[in-house]
Each structure stands twice: as structure tokens, then as C-alpha cells.
């Protein structure tokens, strides 16, 4: 057994990368119980794999980041214990948040990161092909259950962000290939078309911002890697719309009305932002725990419509501070084009977090790869 894994450990990492990717894909039309336990099993095996390869983390300059992720996970667990909301799914999700970073550190240390990422994105490509074929043939209602805006990959956000992830991975994996500019232009246009078709405004904004940032790389890269700049930008995006009058200003009103045909409430966000400070202050330290309905009961909205404040509502200020530290830690200086693409998408997600809950598992994936690619890849 020992000789087998010594011989096959690189290929084992690639295989696990492929299976791990299913934890990032929402597949509503498969048996959810089987799908859940499949992902649980994969995460347990990946955890075992990490423990078997701890030497790669111990000699990495990034090992401090692993400790930060562990602390973040521990705070979430404690928050749920305090609120009496600790369930198996909470532990499973914390496990996923914790293993992504060390897993890719190991792949990078073995010189196997490129192959692992190709295996990771392969499942996304297959699911997107299925989703888009059904979407083109049947439109947005093809299941026969009468649920509008339901696609193979789930709702419009699942579809939009899955396409965006494939675009980011194309930048990372294919930037040195022949006719790259033509290929990426076609893929970007296709991602925009799909985002418009499913009416996912945040992914449309993300695509446009990514194009702009890539055009001005030389002027923005040093600034975007500056920790103070990241901190200020992160705090502004977390607080400015909720704890100021910016959201009710005439400029914002006219912009939302002209671009998104909004009624002046930022598509229903203003009522949420009005009550969020009251909700947060009632359970400031540990939040309300997993799957709480406190925002829903107050506003009939299912989340805070703000990435950082959603963490505060769910798990408290300590979790939000720890997540902020992870963002700061991840935004390291780098020299490669791949690094700048990931730095750009992290900044874009921070920006979108001001109006959307973008601090989820994809954000953790991008931050993990950003930190890993700041190091010299073998």
C-alpha cells in the first residue's frame, strides 16, 4: 500500500482534484442524498491525502495560510455551537473550506498544479455543455415542473458563475497557447451572452470589469497587490451601502434605474440594508448560526445581499475579521499573467460583495489559487 501511493501519488492528486470539483457544482437534478454523501466521501479522502503529504505544507512559505483557514473554520463551528445550529452539513462545509488551500499547495509543491487544475475544470466544462445544450433547445424551463429560471446547473447565478469560473481557468491554463487572444475573446463574448440570457447582472458586471482590469494591468497591478489598498477597498464594499446614505443618493438611483430598470430600491436591497445594522448588533460576536432566517423574517429576503455582512449575520464579527485576514493574506504580489487574472477576479468579487453574497466557496478557490500562484511554480 505504501509503495503504491508512493508510486501513484501525483496521479492520485489529479484524480482527487477532479472529484473535488463536484463540491463546487450544484446539480439539482441528480439524487441529492447520493450526491451529498459522494462529496462528503471525497472531502474525507482529500483530508487524508493532505495528512499523508504534510511535508509539502511544512516546507511551504504558505503554511501560515493553512492555519488561518483552520481558525476561520473553528470560529464557524463555535458560532453554530453557541447558537445550537451545529449540523453535519456545517462540519462538511467547514471541511471543504479548510482543505482547498493546503490541497493546492501540495499540488504546486509536486509540480503538478497545472494538471490538477485541468482535471478540476473538466467536470465544469462537461456540466456546462449539458446545461447550455438543454438551455438552447428547451429554454429556461425544460424540466416539466413549471419552475421558471431553472437550468441544469440550478438558478441563474449557478449558471453565470460556472461560466465565469471556466473563463478564469481558461486564462490560467491556456494563456500561452496559439491564438489565445482570439479564443479568449470568443469565450468572453459567449460568457456575456449566456449571462445576459439568464439575466445574471453580477456576472455581466464581472466580465466587463475583468476586461477593463486586464487592459490596464501595468497601471493597476502594484496597487491591487497593496495590502492597505485591499483593506480599504474591502471595508468600503462591506460598509458603504449599509452604513451611509450612498445607496439612496440620486447618482445611484439614476444608475440603477437606467442600467437595471430598477425601481430605486436597488432591486429590493435598500429595505435589507436598512435593517441589517439592527440585526447585526443583536448578535454581534457569534451571529445567528447556520441556515438562520433572521433576515428573511425582517425583509422576506433570504440573505443580506452583502458578502461580508452575510458572514457577520451568520457567524459573527470574529468570522468576518478572519475572512478579511484571508483576503489580505491572499492578495500577494506576483509576476505572472495567471496571478494577475486571479488578483483581478478577487478584487471583482470584493466589489460585487457590496451588492451580492460573493464570499462563498468560489471566492475561497480563487483566493487559494492566488496565494499559491504568488509562489514560483515548479
Tab-separated table of C-alpha atoms in Angstrom:
chain	number	residue	atom	x	y	z
A	1	UNK	CA	0.000	0.000	0.000
A	2	UNK	CA	2.801	2.388	0.884
A	3	UNK	CA	4.717	1.616	-2.317
A	4	UNK	CA	1.530	2.008	-4.344
A	5	UNK	CA	0.843	5.513	-3.087
A	6	UNK	CA	4.490	6.464	-3.357
A	7	UNK	CA	4.392	5.474	-6.994
A	8	UNK	CA	0.968	6.898	-7.757
A	9	UNK	CA	0.717	9.964	-5.510
A	10	UNK	CA	0.910	12.534	-8.336
A	11	UNK	CA	-1.873	10.880	-10.329
A	12	UNK	CA	-3.862	10.422	-7.132
A	13	UNK	CA	-3.747	14.202	-6.616
A	14	UNK	CA	-5.058	14.827	-10.140
A	15	UNK	CA	-7.858	12.313	-9.633
A	16	UNK	CA	-8.831	13.892	-6.322
A	17	UNK	CA	-8.809	17.323	-7.949
A	18	UNK	CA	-11.353	16.070	-10.476
A	19	UNK	CA	-13.633	14.615	-7.803
A	20	UNK	CA	-13.203	17.656	-5.555
A	21	UNK	CA	-14.597	19.876	-8.313
A	22	UNK	CA	-18.054	18.358	-7.839
A	23	UNK	CA	-18.265	20.133	-4.493
A	24	UNK	CA	-18.355	23.386	-6.476
A	25	UNK	CA	-21.126	22.330	-8.875
A	26	UNK	CA	-24.788	22.494	-7.976
A	27	UNK	CA	-26.647	19.665	-9.744
A	28	UNK	CA	-30.320	19.854	-8.714
A	29	UNK	CA	-31.493	17.021	-10.996
A	30	UNK	CA	-29.407	14.220	-9.533
A	31	UNK	CA	-30.252	12.316	-6.361
A	32	UNK	CA	-29.287	14.876	-3.702
A	33	UNK	CA	-28.671	12.342	-0.925
A	34	UNK	CA	-26.237	10.309	-3.044
A	35	UNK	CA	-24.592	13.484	-4.364
A	36	UNK	CA	-24.152	14.831	-0.832
A	37	UNK	CA	-22.523	11.677	0.530
A	38	UNK	CA	-20.339	11.368	-2.564
A	39	UNK	CA	-18.959	14.839	-1.867
A	40	UNK	CA	-18.561	14.033	1.832
A	41	UNK	CA	-16.524	10.939	0.964
A	42	UNK	CA	-14.334	12.935	-1.441
A	43	UNK	CA	-13.621	15.575	1.193
A	44	UNK	CA	-12.665	12.927	3.746
A	45	UNK	CA	-10.292	11.257	1.264
A	46	UNK	CA	-8.753	14.640	0.351
A	47	UNK	CA	-8.261	15.359	4.068
A	48	UNK	CA	-6.482	12.013	4.449
A	49	UNK	CA	-4.390	12.823	1.364
A	50	UNK	CA	-3.351	16.142	2.908
A	51	UNK	CA	-2.261	14.463	6.155
A	52	UNK	CA	-0.245	11.936	4.137
A	53	UNK	CA	1.544	14.803	2.368
A	54	UNK	CA	2.042	17.257	5.229
A	55	UNK	CA	5.744	17.583	4.421
A	56	UNK	CA	4.880	19.681	1.348
A	57	UNK	CA	2.951	22.118	3.520
A	58	UNK	CA	5.538	22.215	6.274
A	59	UNK	CA	8.267	23.350	3.890
A	60	UNK	CA	5.995	25.811	2.088
A	61	UNK	CA	6.083	29.536	2.803
A	62	UNK	CA	2.283	29.451	2.679
A	63	UNK	CA	1.703	27.199	5.694
A	64	UNK	CA	0.564	30.169	7.817
A	65	UNK	CA	-2.384	30.497	5.444
A	66	UNK	CA	-3.487	26.962	6.309
A	67	UNK	CA	-3.633	27.928	9.983
A	68	UNK	CA	-5.786	30.975	9.158
A	69	UNK	CA	-8.268	28.803	7.263
A	70	UNK	CA	-8.387	26.391	10.222
A	71	UNK	CA	-9.107	29.283	12.620
A	72	UNK	CA	-11.854	30.526	10.283
A	73	UNK	CA	-13.424	27.079	10.267
A	74	UNK	CA	-13.131	26.789	14.048
A	75	UNK	CA	-14.932	30.118	14.534
A	76	UNK	CA	-17.800	28.915	12.322
A	77	UNK	CA	-18.068	25.711	14.361
A	78	UNK	CA	-18.074	27.645	17.665
A	79	UNK	CA	-20.683	30.073	16.323
A	80	UNK	CA	-23.001	27.198	15.490
A	81	UNK	CA	-22.397	25.535	18.873
A	82	UNK	CA	-23.278	28.812	20.627
A	83	UNK	CA	-26.453	29.165	18.553
A	84	UNK	CA	-27.418	25.496	18.769
A	85	UNK	CA	-27.335	25.182	14.982
A	86	UNK	CA	-24.409	22.816	14.550
A	87	UNK	CA	-25.372	20.209	11.956
A	88	UNK	CA	-23.433	17.667	9.938
A	89	UNK	CA	-23.565	19.855	6.836
A	90	UNK	CA	-21.854	22.697	8.716
A	91	UNK	CA	-18.888	20.453	9.560
A	92	UNK	CA	-18.780	19.136	5.994
A	93	UNK	CA	-18.752	22.663	4.544
A	94	UNK	CA	-16.091	23.819	7.001
A	95	UNK	CA	-14.006	20.830	5.965
A	96	UNK	CA	-14.247	21.898	2.317
A	97	UNK	CA	-13.283	25.495	3.138
A	98	UNK	CA	-10.269	24.232	5.063
A	99	UNK	CA	-8.828	21.655	2.635
A	100	UNK	CA	-8.824	23.593	-0.653
A	101	UNK	CA	-5.792	25.741	0.138
A	102	UNK	CA	-3.471	23.012	1.503
A	103	UNK	CA	-4.529	20.654	-1.305
A	104	UNK	CA	-3.348	23.062	-3.989
A	105	UNK	CA	-0.190	23.866	-2.004
A	106	UNK	CA	0.667	20.165	-2.224
A	107	UNK	CA	-0.056	20.031	-5.962
A	108	UNK	CA	2.102	23.093	-6.500
A	109	UNK	CA	4.925	21.642	-4.418
A	110	UNK	CA	4.876	18.480	-6.511
A	111	UNK	CA	4.934	20.489	-9.722
A	112	UNK	CA	1.538	19.071	-10.521
A	113	UNK	CA	-0.674	22.165	-10.201
A	114	UNK	CA	-1.364	22.696	-13.916
A	115	UNK	CA	-2.578	19.127	-14.429
A	116	UNK	CA	-4.656	19.254	-11.236
A	117	UNK	CA	-6.396	22.439	-12.383
A	118	UNK	CA	-7.132	20.923	-15.796
A	119	UNK	CA	-8.730	17.931	-14.081
A	120	UNK	CA	-10.637	20.261	-11.759
A	121	UNK	CA	-12.211	22.345	-14.533
A	122	UNK	CA	-13.032	19.348	-16.743
A	123	UNK	CA	-16.190	18.482	-14.809
A	124	UNK	CA	-17.339	22.111	-15.070
A	125	UNK	CA	-16.921	22.008	-18.843
A	126	UNK	CA	-18.968	18.808	-19.135
A	127	UNK	CA	-21.778	20.175	-16.965
A	128	UNK	CA	-21.802	23.486	-18.820
A	129	UNK	CA	-22.085	21.701	-22.173
A	130	UNK	CA	-25.088	19.753	-20.864
A	131	UNK	CA	-26.624	22.873	-19.323
A	132	UNK	CA	-26.188	25.041	-22.413
A	133	UNK	CA	-27.453	22.386	-24.810
A	134	UNK	CA	-30.641	21.965	-22.765
A	135	UNK	CA	-30.924	25.722	-22.339
A	136	UNK	CA	-30.654	26.363	-26.088
A	137	UNK	CA	-33.038	23.572	-27.037
A	138	UNK	CA	-35.654	23.948	-24.310
A	139	UNK	CA	-35.106	27.435	-22.931
A	140	UNK	CA	-35.046	28.157	-19.225
A	141	UNK	CA	-37.858	25.732	-18.367
A	142	UNK	CA	-37.029	22.236	-19.569
A	143	UNK	CA	-37.769	20.029	-16.560
A	144	UNK	CA	-41.519	19.921	-16.963
A	145	UNK	CA	-42.100	21.080	-13.383
A	146	UNK	CA	-43.088	24.620	-14.338
A	147	UNK	CA	-40.294	26.269	-12.359
A	148	UNK	CA	-39.040	29.298	-14.274
A	149	UNK	CA	-35.352	30.207	-14.444
A	150	UNK	CA	-34.346	26.665	-13.513
A	151	UNK	CA	-31.480	25.232	-15.533
A	152	UNK	CA	-29.452	22.038	-15.420
A	153	UNK	CA	-26.943	23.791	-13.148
A	154	UNK	CA	-29.609	25.411	-10.997
A	155	UNK	CA	-30.619	29.073	-10.955
A	156	UNK	CA	-29.206	31.951	-12.993
A	157	UNK	CA	-26.401	32.561	-10.506
A	158	UNK	CA	-25.229	28.939	-10.646
A	159	UNK	CA	-25.158	29.123	-14.445
A	160	UNK	CA	-23.471	32.527	-14.642
A	161	UNK	CA	-20.751	31.870	-12.090
A	162	UNK	CA	-19.985	28.419	-13.536
A	163	UNK	CA	-19.311	30.043	-16.924
A	164	UNK	CA	-17.226	32.735	-15.244
A	165	UNK	CA	-15.127	30.083	-13.479
A	166	UNK	CA	-14.400	28.353	-16.797
A	167	UNK	CA	-13.363	31.690	-18.296
A	168	UNK	CA	-10.952	32.339	-15.411
A	169	UNK	CA	-9.477	28.852	-15.718
A	170	UNK	CA	-9.044	29.372	-19.465
A	171	UNK	CA	-6.974	32.474	-18.713
A	172	UNK	CA	-4.887	30.487	-16.228
A	173	UNK	CA	-4.337	27.318	-18.261
A	174	UNK	CA	-4.307	28.471	-21.873
A	175	UNK	CA	-2.677	31.909	-21.936
A	176	UNK	CA	0.440	30.605	-23.701
A	177	UNK	CA	-1.435	28.733	-26.428
A	178	UNK	CA	-1.699	29.700	-30.093
A	179	UNK	CA	-4.380	32.264	-30.978
A	180	UNK	CA	-5.069	32.810	-27.300
A	181	UNK	CA	-6.457	36.339	-27.777
A	182	UNK	CA	-8.992	35.171	-30.355
A	183	UNK	CA	-10.055	32.193	-28.242
A	184	UNK	CA	-10.452	34.212	-25.062
A	185	UNK	CA	-12.387	36.926	-26.896
A	186	UNK	CA	-14.844	34.309	-28.181
A	187	UNK	CA	-15.163	32.705	-24.753
A	188	UNK	CA	-15.657	36.087	-23.070
A	189	UNK	CA	-18.348	37.021	-25.580
A	190	UNK	CA	-20.063	33.671	-25.039
A	191	UNK	CA	-19.956	34.098	-21.253
A	192	UNK	CA	-21.513	37.537	-21.627
A	193	UNK	CA	-24.241	36.209	-23.928
A	194	UNK	CA	-25.130	33.422	-21.505
A	195	UNK	CA	-25.133	35.853	-18.558
A	196	UNK	CA	-27.458	38.191	-20.444
A	197	UNK	CA	-29.721	35.309	-21.473
A	198	UNK	CA	-30.123	34.037	-17.906
A	199	UNK	CA	-30.325	37.628	-16.613
A	200	UNK	CA	-27.378	37.368	-14.205
A	201	UNK	CA	-26.335	41.015	-13.867
A	202	UNK	CA	-23.450	40.443	-11.451
A	203	UNK	CA	-21.649	38.093	-13.859
A	204	UNK	CA	-22.149	40.628	-16.657
A	205	UNK	CA	-20.521	43.254	-14.441
A	206	UNK	CA	-17.723	40.821	-13.545
A	207	UNK	CA	-16.958	40.174	-17.232
A	208	UNK	CA	-16.820	43.865	-18.057
A	209	UNK	CA	-14.628	44.672	-15.051
A	210	UNK	CA	-12.277	41.806	-15.892
A	211	UNK	CA	-11.809	43.139	-19.427
A	212	UNK	CA	-11.086	46.634	-18.089
A	213	UNK	CA	-8.615	45.437	-15.458
A	214	UNK	CA	-6.717	43.283	-17.962
A	215	UNK	CA	-6.446	46.269	-20.315
A	216	UNK	CA	-4.827	48.347	-17.568
A	217	UNK	CA	-2.645	45.694	-15.948
A	218	UNK	CA	0.553	47.766	-15.893
A	219	UNK	CA	-1.186	50.627	-14.121
A	220	UNK	CA	-3.160	48.595	-11.602
A	221	UNK	CA	-1.148	45.511	-10.618
A	222	UNK	CA	1.049	47.107	-7.962
A	223	UNK	CA	-1.893	48.979	-6.438
A	224	UNK	CA	-4.105	45.887	-6.327
A	225	UNK	CA	-1.384	43.911	-4.505
A	226	UNK	CA	-1.041	46.602	-1.844
A	227	UNK	CA	-2.428	45.325	1.469
A	228	UNK	CA	-3.626	48.764	2.603
A	229	UNK	CA	-5.473	49.305	-0.685
A	230	UNK	CA	-7.111	45.872	-0.379
A	231	UNK	CA	-8.140	46.581	3.222
A	232	UNK	CA	-9.668	49.982	2.434
A	233	UNK	CA	-11.491	48.644	-0.625
A	234	UNK	CA	-12.789	45.634	1.307
A	235	UNK	CA	-14.108	47.810	4.156
A	236	UNK	CA	-15.747	50.246	1.745
A	237	UNK	CA	-17.528	47.454	-0.092
A	238	UNK	CA	-18.680	45.925	3.182
A	239	UNK	CA	-19.952	49.086	4.839
A	240	UNK	CA	-20.615	51.991	2.489
A	241	UNK	CA	-24.048	50.978	1.169
A	242	UNK	CA	-25.331	49.840	4.558
A	243	UNK	CA	-23.881	52.404	6.956
A	244	UNK	CA	-24.116	55.541	4.789
A	245	UNK	CA	-26.555	57.398	2.552
A	246	UNK	CA	-24.749	56.450	-0.652
A	247	UNK	CA	-27.366	53.860	-1.601
A	248	UNK	CA	-30.110	56.485	-1.517
A	249	UNK	CA	-28.162	59.125	-3.442
A	250	UNK	CA	-29.510	60.483	-6.721
A	251	UNK	CA	-26.500	59.163	-8.662
A	252	UNK	CA	-27.051	55.568	-7.516
A	253	UNK	CA	-30.793	55.910	-8.078
A	254	UNK	CA	-30.369	57.093	-11.675
A	255	UNK	CA	-27.698	54.448	-12.403
A	256	UNK	CA	-29.811	51.552	-11.142
A	257	UNK	CA	-32.877	52.854	-12.931
A	258	UNK	CA	-31.139	53.287	-16.295
A	259	UNK	CA	-28.924	50.184	-16.272
A	260	UNK	CA	-31.043	47.641	-14.412
A	261	UNK	CA	-34.534	49.161	-14.855
A	262	UNK	CA	-34.699	49.336	-11.068
A	263	UNK	CA	-37.441	50.981	-9.044
A	264	UNK	CA	-34.990	52.898	-6.846
A	265	UNK	CA	-34.654	50.222	-4.159
A	266	UNK	CA	-31.569	48.616	-5.753
A	267	UNK	CA	-33.713	45.610	-6.761
A	268	UNK	CA	-35.045	45.299	-3.229
A	269	UNK	CA	-31.745	45.738	-1.414
A	270	UNK	CA	-32.477	49.037	0.354
A	271	UNK	CA	-35.029	47.550	2.784
A	272	UNK	CA	-32.459	44.878	3.668
A	273	UNK	CA	-29.660	47.395	4.214
A	274	UNK	CA	-31.950	49.456	6.437
A	275	UNK	CA	-32.479	46.684	8.984
A	276	UNK	CA	-29.063	44.966	8.770
A	277	UNK	CA	-27.348	47.163	11.415
A	278	UNK	CA	-30.119	46.343	13.910
A	279	UNK	CA	-29.934	42.621	13.140
A	280	UNK	CA	-26.136	42.558	13.400
A	281	UNK	CA	-25.906	44.423	16.716
A	282	UNK	CA	-28.259	41.986	18.445
A	283	UNK	CA	-25.794	39.103	17.948
A	284	UNK	CA	-22.587	40.870	17.042
A	285	UNK	CA	-19.978	38.369	18.262
A	286	UNK	CA	-21.265	34.950	17.186
A	287	UNK	CA	-24.070	35.774	14.743
A	288	UNK	CA	-27.221	33.681	14.351
A	289	UNK	CA	-25.730	30.406	13.105
A	290	UNK	CA	-26.176	28.269	10.017
A	291	UNK	CA	-29.375	28.430	7.963
A	292	UNK	CA	-30.941	31.142	10.094
A	293	UNK	CA	-33.969	33.063	8.816
A	294	UNK	CA	-33.469	36.316	10.693
A	295	UNK	CA	-33.039	38.426	7.525
A	296	UNK	CA	-35.959	36.647	5.875
A	297	UNK	CA	-38.300	37.323	8.791
A	298	UNK	CA	-37.359	41.005	8.724
A	299	UNK	CA	-37.339	41.613	4.959
A	300	UNK	CA	-38.552	38.461	3.144
A	301	UNK	CA	-35.058	38.234	1.590
A	302	UNK	CA	-33.031	35.060	2.014
A	303	UNK	CA	-29.661	36.715	2.655
A	304	UNK	CA	-28.025	40.030	3.487
A	305	UNK	CA	-27.149	40.892	-0.146
A	306	UNK	CA	-23.677	41.807	1.105
A	307	UNK	CA	-20.790	39.345	1.243
A	308	UNK	CA	-19.045	40.410	4.430
A	309	UNK	CA	-22.197	41.300	6.355
A	310	UNK	CA	-23.694	37.924	5.448
A	311	UNK	CA	-20.754	36.357	7.323
A	312	UNK	CA	-21.380	38.692	10.283
A	313	UNK	CA	-25.087	37.795	10.363
A	314	UNK	CA	-24.407	34.070	10.173
A	315	UNK	CA	-21.231	33.621	12.223
A	316	UNK	CA	-20.406	36.946	13.875
A	317	UNK	CA	-17.744	39.608	13.672
A	318	UNK	CA	-14.878	37.246	14.541
A	319	UNK	CA	-15.576	35.129	11.454
A	320	UNK	CA	-15.807	38.247	9.276
A	321	UNK	CA	-12.471	39.567	10.595
A	322	UNK	CA	-10.839	36.196	9.966
A	323	UNK	CA	-12.230	36.074	6.422
A	324	UNK	CA	-10.894	39.589	5.856
A	325	UNK	CA	-7.462	38.415	7.017
A	326	UNK	CA	-7.654	35.568	4.485
A	327	UNK	CA	-8.379	38.093	1.722
A	328	UNK	CA	-5.432	40.252	2.787
A	329	UNK	CA	-3.161	37.228	3.051
A	330	UNK	CA	-4.146	36.004	-0.413
A	331	UNK	CA	-3.544	39.297	-2.240
A	332	UNK	CA	0.187	38.790	-2.554
A	333	UNK	CA	2.475	40.245	-5.172
A	334	UNK	CA	3.139	38.115	-8.206
A	335	UNK	CA	4.842	38.306	-11.575
A	336	UNK	CA	2.766	36.117	-13.864
A	337	UNK	CA	-0.270	36.823	-16.018
A	338	UNK	CA	-2.145	33.987	-14.282
A	339	UNK	CA	-1.540	35.629	-10.920
A	340	UNK	CA	-2.913	38.956	-12.154
A	341	UNK	CA	-6.067	37.308	-13.547
A	342	UNK	CA	-6.767	35.743	-10.139
A	343	UNK	CA	-5.938	39.001	-8.374
A	344	UNK	CA	-8.428	40.756	-10.663
A	345	UNK	CA	-11.246	38.274	-10.023
A	346	UNK	CA	-10.674	38.503	-6.257
A	347	UNK	CA	-10.969	42.305	-6.463
A	348	UNK	CA	-14.078	41.929	-8.625
A	349	UNK	CA	-15.649	39.569	-6.081
A	350	UNK	CA	-14.836	42.056	-3.323
A	351	UNK	CA	-16.576	44.776	-5.336
A	352	UNK	CA	-19.597	42.587	-6.067
A	353	UNK	CA	-19.802	41.664	-2.375
A	354	UNK	CA	-21.197	45.163	-1.764
A	355	UNK	CA	-24.437	44.117	-3.502
A	356	UNK	CA	-24.261	40.316	-3.565
A	357	UNK	CA	-23.140	37.389	-1.405
A	358	UNK	CA	-19.932	36.510	-3.272
A	359	UNK	CA	-17.852	35.383	-0.282
A	360	UNK	CA	-18.537	31.718	-0.822
A	361	UNK	CA	-16.676	28.644	-1.964
A	362	UNK	CA	-15.657	30.094	-5.360
A	363	UNK	CA	-14.086	33.074	-3.609
A	364	UNK	CA	-12.101	30.679	-1.405
A	365	UNK	CA	-10.983	28.779	-4.520
A	366	UNK	CA	-9.781	31.969	-6.228
A	367	UNK	CA	-8.015	33.205	-3.082
A	368	UNK	CA	-6.309	29.847	-2.579
A	369	UNK	CA	-5.011	29.747	-6.158
A	370	UNK	CA	-3.985	33.404	-5.974
A	371	UNK	CA	-1.813	32.756	-2.916
A	372	UNK	CA	-0.365	29.556	-4.426
A	373	UNK	CA	0.468	31.241	-7.744
A	374	UNK	CA	2.254	34.057	-5.951
A	375	UNK	CA	4.989	31.488	-5.354
A	376	UNK	CA	7.358	30.174	-8.004
A	377	UNK	CA	5.691	27.150	-9.609
A	378	UNK	CA	7.959	24.236	-10.369
